[in-house]
Tab-separated table of C-alpha atoms (C1' of nucleotides) in Angstrom:
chain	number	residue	atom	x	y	z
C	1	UNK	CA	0.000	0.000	0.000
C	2	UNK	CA	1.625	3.489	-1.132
C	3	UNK	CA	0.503	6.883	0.111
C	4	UNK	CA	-2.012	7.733	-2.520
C	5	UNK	CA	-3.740	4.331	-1.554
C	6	UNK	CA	-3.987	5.346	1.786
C	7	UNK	CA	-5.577	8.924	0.855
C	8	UNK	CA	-8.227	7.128	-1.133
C	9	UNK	CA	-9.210	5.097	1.312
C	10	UNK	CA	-9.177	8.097	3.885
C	11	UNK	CA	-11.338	9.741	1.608
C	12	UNK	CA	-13.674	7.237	0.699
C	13	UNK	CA	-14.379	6.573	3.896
C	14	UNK	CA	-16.073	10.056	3.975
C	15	UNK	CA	-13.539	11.816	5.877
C	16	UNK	CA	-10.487	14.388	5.364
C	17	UNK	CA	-7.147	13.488	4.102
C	18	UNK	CA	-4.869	14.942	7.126
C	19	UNK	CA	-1.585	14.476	7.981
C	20	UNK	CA	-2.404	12.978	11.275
C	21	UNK	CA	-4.448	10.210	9.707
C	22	UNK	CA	-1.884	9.081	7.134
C	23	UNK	CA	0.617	9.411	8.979
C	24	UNK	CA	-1.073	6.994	11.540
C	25	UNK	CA	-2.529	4.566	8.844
C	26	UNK	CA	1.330	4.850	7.581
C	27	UNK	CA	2.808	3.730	10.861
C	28	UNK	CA	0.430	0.890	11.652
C	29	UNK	CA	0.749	-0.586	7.717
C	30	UNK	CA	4.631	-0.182	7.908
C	31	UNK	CA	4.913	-2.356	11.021
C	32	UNK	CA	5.191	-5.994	11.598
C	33	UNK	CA	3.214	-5.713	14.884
C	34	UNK	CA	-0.066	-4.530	16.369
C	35	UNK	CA	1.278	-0.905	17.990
C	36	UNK	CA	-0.304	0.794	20.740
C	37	UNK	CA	-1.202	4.358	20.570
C	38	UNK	CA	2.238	5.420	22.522
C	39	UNK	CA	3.997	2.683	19.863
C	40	UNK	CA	2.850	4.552	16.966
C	41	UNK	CA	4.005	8.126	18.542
C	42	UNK	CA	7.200	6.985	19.222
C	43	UNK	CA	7.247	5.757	15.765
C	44	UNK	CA	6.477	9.017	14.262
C	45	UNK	CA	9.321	10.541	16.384
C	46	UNK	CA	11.422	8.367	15.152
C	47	UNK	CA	10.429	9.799	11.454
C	48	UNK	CA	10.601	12.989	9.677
C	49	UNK	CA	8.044	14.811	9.103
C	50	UNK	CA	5.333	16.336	11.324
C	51	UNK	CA	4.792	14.628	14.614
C	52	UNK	CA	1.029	14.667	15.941
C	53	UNK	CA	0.118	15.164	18.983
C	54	UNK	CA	-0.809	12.468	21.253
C	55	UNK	CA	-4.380	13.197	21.590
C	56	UNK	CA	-4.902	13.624	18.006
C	57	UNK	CA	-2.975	9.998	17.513
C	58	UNK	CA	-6.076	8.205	19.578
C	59	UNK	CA	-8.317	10.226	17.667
C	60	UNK	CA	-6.885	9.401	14.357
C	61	UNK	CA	-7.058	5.915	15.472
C	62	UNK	CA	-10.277	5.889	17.173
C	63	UNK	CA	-11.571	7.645	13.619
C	64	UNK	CA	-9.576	4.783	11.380
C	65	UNK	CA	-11.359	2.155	13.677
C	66	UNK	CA	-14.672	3.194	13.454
C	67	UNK	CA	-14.565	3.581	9.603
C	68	UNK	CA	-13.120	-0.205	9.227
C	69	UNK	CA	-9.117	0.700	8.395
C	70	UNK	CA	-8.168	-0.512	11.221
C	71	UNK	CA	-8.774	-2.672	14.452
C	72	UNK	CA	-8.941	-2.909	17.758
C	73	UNK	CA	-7.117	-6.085	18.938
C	74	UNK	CA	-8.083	-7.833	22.135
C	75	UNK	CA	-5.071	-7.499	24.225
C	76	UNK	CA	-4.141	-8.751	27.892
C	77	UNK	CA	-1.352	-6.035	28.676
C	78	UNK	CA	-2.902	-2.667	29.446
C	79	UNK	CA	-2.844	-0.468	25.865
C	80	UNK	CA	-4.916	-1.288	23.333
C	81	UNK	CA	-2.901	-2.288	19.798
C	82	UNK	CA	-4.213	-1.539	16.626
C	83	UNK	CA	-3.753	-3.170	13.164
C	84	UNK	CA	-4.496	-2.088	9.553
C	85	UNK	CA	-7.535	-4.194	8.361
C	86	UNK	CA	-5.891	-5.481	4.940
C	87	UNK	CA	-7.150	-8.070	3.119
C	88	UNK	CA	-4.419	-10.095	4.238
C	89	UNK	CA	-5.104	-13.900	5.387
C	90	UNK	CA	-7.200	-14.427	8.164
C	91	UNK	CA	-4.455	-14.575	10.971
C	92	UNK	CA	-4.197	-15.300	15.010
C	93	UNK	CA	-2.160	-13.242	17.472
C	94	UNK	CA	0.602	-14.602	19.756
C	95	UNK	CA	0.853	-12.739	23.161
C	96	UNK	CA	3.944	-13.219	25.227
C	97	UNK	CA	3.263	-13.374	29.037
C	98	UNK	CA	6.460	-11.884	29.680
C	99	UNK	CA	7.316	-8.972	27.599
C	100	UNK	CA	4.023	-8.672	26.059
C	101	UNK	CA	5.131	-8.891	22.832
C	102	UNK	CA	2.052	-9.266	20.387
C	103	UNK	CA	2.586	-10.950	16.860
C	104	UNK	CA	0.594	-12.288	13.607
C	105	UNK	CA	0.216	-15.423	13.412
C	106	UNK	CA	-0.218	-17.384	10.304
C	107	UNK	CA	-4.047	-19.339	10.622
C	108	UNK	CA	-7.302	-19.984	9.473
C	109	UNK	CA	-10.239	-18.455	10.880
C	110	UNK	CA	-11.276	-21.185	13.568
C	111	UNK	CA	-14.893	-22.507	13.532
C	112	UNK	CA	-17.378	-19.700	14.932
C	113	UNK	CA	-18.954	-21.092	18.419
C	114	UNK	CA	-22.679	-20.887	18.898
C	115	UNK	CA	-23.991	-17.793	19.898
C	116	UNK	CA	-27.566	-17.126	22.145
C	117	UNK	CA	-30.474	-16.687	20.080
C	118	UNK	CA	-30.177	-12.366	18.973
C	119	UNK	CA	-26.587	-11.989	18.848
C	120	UNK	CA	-24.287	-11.246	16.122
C	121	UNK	CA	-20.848	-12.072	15.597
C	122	UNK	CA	-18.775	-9.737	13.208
C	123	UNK	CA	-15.507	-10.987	14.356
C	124	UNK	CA	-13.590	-13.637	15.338
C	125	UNK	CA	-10.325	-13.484	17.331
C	126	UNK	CA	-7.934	-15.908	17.945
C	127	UNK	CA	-5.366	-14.843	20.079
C	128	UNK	CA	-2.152	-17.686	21.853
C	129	UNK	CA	-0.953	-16.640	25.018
C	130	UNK	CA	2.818	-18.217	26.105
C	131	UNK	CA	6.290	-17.234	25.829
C	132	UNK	CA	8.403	-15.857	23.012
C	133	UNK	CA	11.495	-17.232	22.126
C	134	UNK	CA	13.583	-14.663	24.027
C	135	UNK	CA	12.013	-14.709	26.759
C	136	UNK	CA	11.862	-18.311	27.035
C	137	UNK	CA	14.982	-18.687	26.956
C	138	UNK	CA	15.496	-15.810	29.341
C	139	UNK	CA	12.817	-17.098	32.085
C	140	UNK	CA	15.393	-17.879	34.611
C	141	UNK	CA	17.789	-14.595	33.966
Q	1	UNK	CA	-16.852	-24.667	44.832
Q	2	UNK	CA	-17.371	-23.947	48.345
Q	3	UNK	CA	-15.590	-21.913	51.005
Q	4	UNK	CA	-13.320	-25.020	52.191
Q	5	UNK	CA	-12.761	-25.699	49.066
Q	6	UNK	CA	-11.252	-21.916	47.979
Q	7	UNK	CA	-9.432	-22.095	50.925
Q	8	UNK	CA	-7.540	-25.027	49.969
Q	9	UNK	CA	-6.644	-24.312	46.144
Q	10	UNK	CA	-5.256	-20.501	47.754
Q	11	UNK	CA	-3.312	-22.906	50.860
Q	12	UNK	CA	-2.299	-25.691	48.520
Q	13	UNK	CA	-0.720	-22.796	46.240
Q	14	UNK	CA	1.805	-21.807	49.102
Q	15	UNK	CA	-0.373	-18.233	50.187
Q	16	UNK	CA	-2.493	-17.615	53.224
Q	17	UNK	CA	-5.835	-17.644	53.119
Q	18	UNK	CA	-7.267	-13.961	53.726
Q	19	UNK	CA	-10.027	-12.876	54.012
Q	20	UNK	CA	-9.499	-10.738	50.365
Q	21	UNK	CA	-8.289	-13.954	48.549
Q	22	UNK	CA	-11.485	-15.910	49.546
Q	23	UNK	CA	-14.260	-12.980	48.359
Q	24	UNK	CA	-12.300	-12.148	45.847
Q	25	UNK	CA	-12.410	-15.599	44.250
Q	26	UNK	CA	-15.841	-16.575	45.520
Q	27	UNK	CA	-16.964	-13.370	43.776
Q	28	UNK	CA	-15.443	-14.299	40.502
Q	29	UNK	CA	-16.892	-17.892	41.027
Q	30	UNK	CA	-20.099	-16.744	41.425
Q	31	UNK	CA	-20.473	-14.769	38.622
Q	32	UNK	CA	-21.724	-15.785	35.472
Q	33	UNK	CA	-19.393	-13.659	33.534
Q	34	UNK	CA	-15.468	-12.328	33.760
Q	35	UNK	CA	-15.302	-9.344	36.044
Q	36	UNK	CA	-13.103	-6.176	35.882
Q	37	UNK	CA	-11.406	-5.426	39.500
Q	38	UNK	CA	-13.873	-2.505	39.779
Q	39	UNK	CA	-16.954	-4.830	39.490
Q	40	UNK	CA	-15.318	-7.233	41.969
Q	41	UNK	CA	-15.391	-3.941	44.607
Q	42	UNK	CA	-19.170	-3.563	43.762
Q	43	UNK	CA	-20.360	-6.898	44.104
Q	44	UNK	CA	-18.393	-6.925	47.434
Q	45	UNK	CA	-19.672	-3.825	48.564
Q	46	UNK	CA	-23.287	-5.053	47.882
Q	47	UNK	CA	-22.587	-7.951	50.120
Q	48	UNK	CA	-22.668	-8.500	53.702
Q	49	UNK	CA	-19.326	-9.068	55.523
Q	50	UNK	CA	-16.119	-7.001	55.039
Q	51	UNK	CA	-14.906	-5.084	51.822
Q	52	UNK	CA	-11.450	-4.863	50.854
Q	53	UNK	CA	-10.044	-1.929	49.781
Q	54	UNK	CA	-9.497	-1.669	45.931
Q	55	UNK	CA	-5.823	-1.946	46.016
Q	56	UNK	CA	-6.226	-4.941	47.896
Q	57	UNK	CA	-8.230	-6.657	45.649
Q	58	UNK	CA	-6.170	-5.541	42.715
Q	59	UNK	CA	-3.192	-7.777	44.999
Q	60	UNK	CA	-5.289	-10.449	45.572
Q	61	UNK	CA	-6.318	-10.947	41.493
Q	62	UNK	CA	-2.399	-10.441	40.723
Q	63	UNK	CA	-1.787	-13.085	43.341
Q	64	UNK	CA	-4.728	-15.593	42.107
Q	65	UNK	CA	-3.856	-14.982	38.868
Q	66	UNK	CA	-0.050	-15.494	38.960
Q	67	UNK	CA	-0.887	-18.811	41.167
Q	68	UNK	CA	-3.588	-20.496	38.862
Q	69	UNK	CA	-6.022	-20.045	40.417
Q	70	UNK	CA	-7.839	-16.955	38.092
Q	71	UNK	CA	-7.144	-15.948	34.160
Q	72	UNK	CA	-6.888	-12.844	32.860
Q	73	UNK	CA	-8.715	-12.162	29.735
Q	74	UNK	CA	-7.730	-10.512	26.507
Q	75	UNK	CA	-10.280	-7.641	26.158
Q	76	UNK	CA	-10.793	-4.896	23.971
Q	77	UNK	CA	-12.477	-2.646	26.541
Q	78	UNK	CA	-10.529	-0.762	28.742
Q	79	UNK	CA	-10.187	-2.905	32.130
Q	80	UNK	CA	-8.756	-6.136	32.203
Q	81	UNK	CA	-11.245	-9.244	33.314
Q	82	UNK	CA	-10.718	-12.196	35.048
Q	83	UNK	CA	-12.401	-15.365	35.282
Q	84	UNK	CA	-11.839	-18.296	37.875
Q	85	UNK	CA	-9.860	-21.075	36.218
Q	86	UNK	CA	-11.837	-24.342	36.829
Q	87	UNK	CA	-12.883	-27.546	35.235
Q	88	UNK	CA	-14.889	-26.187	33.018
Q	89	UNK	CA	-14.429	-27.305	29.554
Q	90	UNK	CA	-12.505	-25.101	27.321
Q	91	UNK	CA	-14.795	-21.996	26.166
Q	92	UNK	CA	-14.638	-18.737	24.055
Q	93	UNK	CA	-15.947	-15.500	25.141
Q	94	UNK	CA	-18.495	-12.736	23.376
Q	95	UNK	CA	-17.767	-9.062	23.455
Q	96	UNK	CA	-20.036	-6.472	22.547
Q	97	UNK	CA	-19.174	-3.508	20.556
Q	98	UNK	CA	-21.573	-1.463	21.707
Q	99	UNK	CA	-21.558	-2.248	25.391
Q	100	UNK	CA	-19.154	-3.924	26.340
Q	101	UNK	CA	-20.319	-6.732	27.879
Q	102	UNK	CA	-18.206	-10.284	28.226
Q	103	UNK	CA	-19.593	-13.035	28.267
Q	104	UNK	CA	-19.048	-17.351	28.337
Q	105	UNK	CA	-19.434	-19.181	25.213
Q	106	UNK	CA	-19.618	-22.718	24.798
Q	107	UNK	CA	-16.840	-24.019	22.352
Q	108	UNK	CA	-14.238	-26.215	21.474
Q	109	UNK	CA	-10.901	-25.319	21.773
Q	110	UNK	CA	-10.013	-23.958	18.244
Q	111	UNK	CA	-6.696	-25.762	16.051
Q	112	UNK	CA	-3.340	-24.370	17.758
Q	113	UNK	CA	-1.786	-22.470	14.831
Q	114	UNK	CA	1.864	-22.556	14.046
Q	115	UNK	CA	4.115	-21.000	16.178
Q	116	UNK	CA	7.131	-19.662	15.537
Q	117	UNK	CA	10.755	-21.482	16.287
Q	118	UNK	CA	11.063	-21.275	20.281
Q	119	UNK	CA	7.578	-20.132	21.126
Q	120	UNK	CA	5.863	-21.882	23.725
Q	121	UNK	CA	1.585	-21.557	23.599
Q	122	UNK	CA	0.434	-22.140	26.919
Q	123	UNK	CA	-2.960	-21.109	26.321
Q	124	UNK	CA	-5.561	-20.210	23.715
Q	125	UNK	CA	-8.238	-18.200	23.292
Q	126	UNK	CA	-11.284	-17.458	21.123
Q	127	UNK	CA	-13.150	-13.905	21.295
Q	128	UNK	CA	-15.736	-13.523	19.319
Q	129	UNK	CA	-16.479	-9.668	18.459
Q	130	UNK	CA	-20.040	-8.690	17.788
Q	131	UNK	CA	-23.057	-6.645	19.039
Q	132	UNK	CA	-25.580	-8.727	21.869
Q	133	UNK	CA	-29.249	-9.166	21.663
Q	134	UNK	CA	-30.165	-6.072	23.340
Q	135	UNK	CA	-27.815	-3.753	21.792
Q	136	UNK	CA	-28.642	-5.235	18.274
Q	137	UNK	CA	-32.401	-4.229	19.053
Q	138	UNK	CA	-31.539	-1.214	20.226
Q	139	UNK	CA	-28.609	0.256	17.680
Q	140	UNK	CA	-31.298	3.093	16.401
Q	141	UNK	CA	-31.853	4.018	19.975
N	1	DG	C1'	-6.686	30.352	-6.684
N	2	DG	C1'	-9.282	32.551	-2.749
N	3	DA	C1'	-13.271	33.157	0.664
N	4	DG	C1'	-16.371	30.599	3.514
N	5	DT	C1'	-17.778	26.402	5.883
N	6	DT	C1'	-16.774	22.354	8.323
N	7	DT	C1'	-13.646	19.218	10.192
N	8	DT	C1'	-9.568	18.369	12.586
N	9	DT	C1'	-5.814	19.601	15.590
N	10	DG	C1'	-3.246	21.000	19.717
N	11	DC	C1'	-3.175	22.075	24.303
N	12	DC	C1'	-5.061	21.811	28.910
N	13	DA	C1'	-7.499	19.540	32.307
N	14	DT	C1'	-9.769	15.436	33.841
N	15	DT	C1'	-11.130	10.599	34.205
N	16	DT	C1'	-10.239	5.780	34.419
N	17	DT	C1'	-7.255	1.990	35.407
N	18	DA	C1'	-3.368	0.251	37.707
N	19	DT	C1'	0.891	0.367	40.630
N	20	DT	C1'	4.230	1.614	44.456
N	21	DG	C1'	5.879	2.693	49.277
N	22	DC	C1'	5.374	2.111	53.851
N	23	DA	C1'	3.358	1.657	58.465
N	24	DT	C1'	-0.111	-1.361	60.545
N	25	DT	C1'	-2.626	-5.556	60.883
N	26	DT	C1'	-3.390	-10.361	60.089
N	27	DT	C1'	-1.977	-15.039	59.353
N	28	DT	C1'	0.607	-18.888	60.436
N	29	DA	C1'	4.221	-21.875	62.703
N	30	DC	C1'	5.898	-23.056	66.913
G	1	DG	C1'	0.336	-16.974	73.220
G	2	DT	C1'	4.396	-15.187	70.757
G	3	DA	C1'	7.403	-14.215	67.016
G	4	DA	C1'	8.253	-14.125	62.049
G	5	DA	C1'	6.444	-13.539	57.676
G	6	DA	C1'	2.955	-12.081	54.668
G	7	DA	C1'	-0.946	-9.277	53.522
G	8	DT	C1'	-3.646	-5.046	54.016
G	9	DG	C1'	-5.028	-0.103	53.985
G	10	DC	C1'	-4.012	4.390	52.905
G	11	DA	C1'	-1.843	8.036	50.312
G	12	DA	C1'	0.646	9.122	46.452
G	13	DT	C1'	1.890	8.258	41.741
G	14	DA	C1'	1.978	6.323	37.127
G	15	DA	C1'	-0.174	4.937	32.808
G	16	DA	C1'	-3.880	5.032	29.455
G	17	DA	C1'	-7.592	7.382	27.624
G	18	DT	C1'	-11.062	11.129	27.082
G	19	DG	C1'	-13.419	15.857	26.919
G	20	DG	C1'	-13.653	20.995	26.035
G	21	DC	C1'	-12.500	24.665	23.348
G	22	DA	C1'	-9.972	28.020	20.508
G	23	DA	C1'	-6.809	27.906	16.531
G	24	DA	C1'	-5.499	25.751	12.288
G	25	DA	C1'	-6.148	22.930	8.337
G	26	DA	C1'	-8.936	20.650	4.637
G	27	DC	C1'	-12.461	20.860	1.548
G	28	DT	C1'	-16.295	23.202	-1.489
G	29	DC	C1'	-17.776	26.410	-4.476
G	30	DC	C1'	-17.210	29.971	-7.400
DNA sequence: GGAGTTTTTGCCATTTTATTGCATTTTTAC
DNA sequence: GTAAAAATGCAATAAAATGGCAAAAACTCC
């Protein structure tokens, strides 16, 4: 995805194209991980360029998420993490106990459950909790 | 479970049984769905008998929860919830977009995907995103 | 391309959630 | 019952997220 992709779908999403929101959508394509808010600040830090302010970084992101270019991931440390929705495979998340790394995971979408009778399920997340190979082999340090 | 009973698993994990440790757990036994540390303090303060303060109870999940004996939950809402680890067979969990609400699911445990060279999966989990009964009925509102 | 309208941003303050330090109390072993 | 160790309560602090509002930027129309 290149820059004028992301503008389109910015746009066509019915919203403006700002700095703030590419930058954001930028961020969260370019990495390999779900990034928290504070992630994707430090990021843009890290880049030239205008840097947003925080505030306006959850608002970008809370804007992306609610017009489906990105997503909220279900997360046991205490920041949320965000992805790009791409029409990547359908993939799990691995959660390290330890350092709380979060990664993709190559894997099908599992079976959906049954749900109660009036409920409707729009999503299904997979997500592995254990330990990472560094910290694994860390444990005892 | 009974009283005796949480008494033992919190003895038989090497702690001393407090007074915090046993609500606490009976709490999150009793109810039907995972429970944020906050809701824990309500349903305690709603019941007869002493009430822990809130840091306390935050200690006694962190202690539960790094001895077994309680799970933390990946969530996509802001607090963290925890669920008693029992016998129960393996099951997924709901979460509402709208309001937030967690809830048990019966299911399988889904196919472990891949992991990466040194990872260790000690645990996995299914969350199934969507909007409940009442908030689907009531999205207009 | 420039004026006017609307959306978005930046900054400040505030809320929510969680953690730390330390003196006091409770639990347990003897 | 007493002593040692662990847990609690309180106050302070940190971390994560949100709300209000004036200033700035993006878009529309001509």
């Amino acid at each position: 995805m290149n820059d004028p992709d992301f503008s389109r779908c910015i746009r066509d999403a019915g919203g403006r194209v700002t700095a703030a929101r590419l930058a954001v959508l930028r961020c969260l394509a370019a990495a390999e991980e779900p990034l928290t808010p504070d992630e994707v600040l430090e990021h843009l830090t890290q880049t030239p360029g205008h840097v947003p302010d925080r505030v306006t970084i959850y608002r970008a992101i809370d804007w992306l998420s609610a017009h489906g270019l990105v997503r909220r991931l279900a997360t046991v440390g205490r920041a949320a993490r965000y992805e790009p929705v791409e029409d990547r495979e359908a993939h799990a998340h691995f959660q390290c106990r330890r350092c709380g790394q979060t990664r993709c995971l190559p894997a099908p979408s599992p079976p959906l459950p049954a749900l109660p009778p009036g409920y409707v399920a729009e999503r299904v997340e997979l997500v592995i909790h254990g330990l990472c190979a560094a910290c694994r082999a860390g444990e005892n340090a």
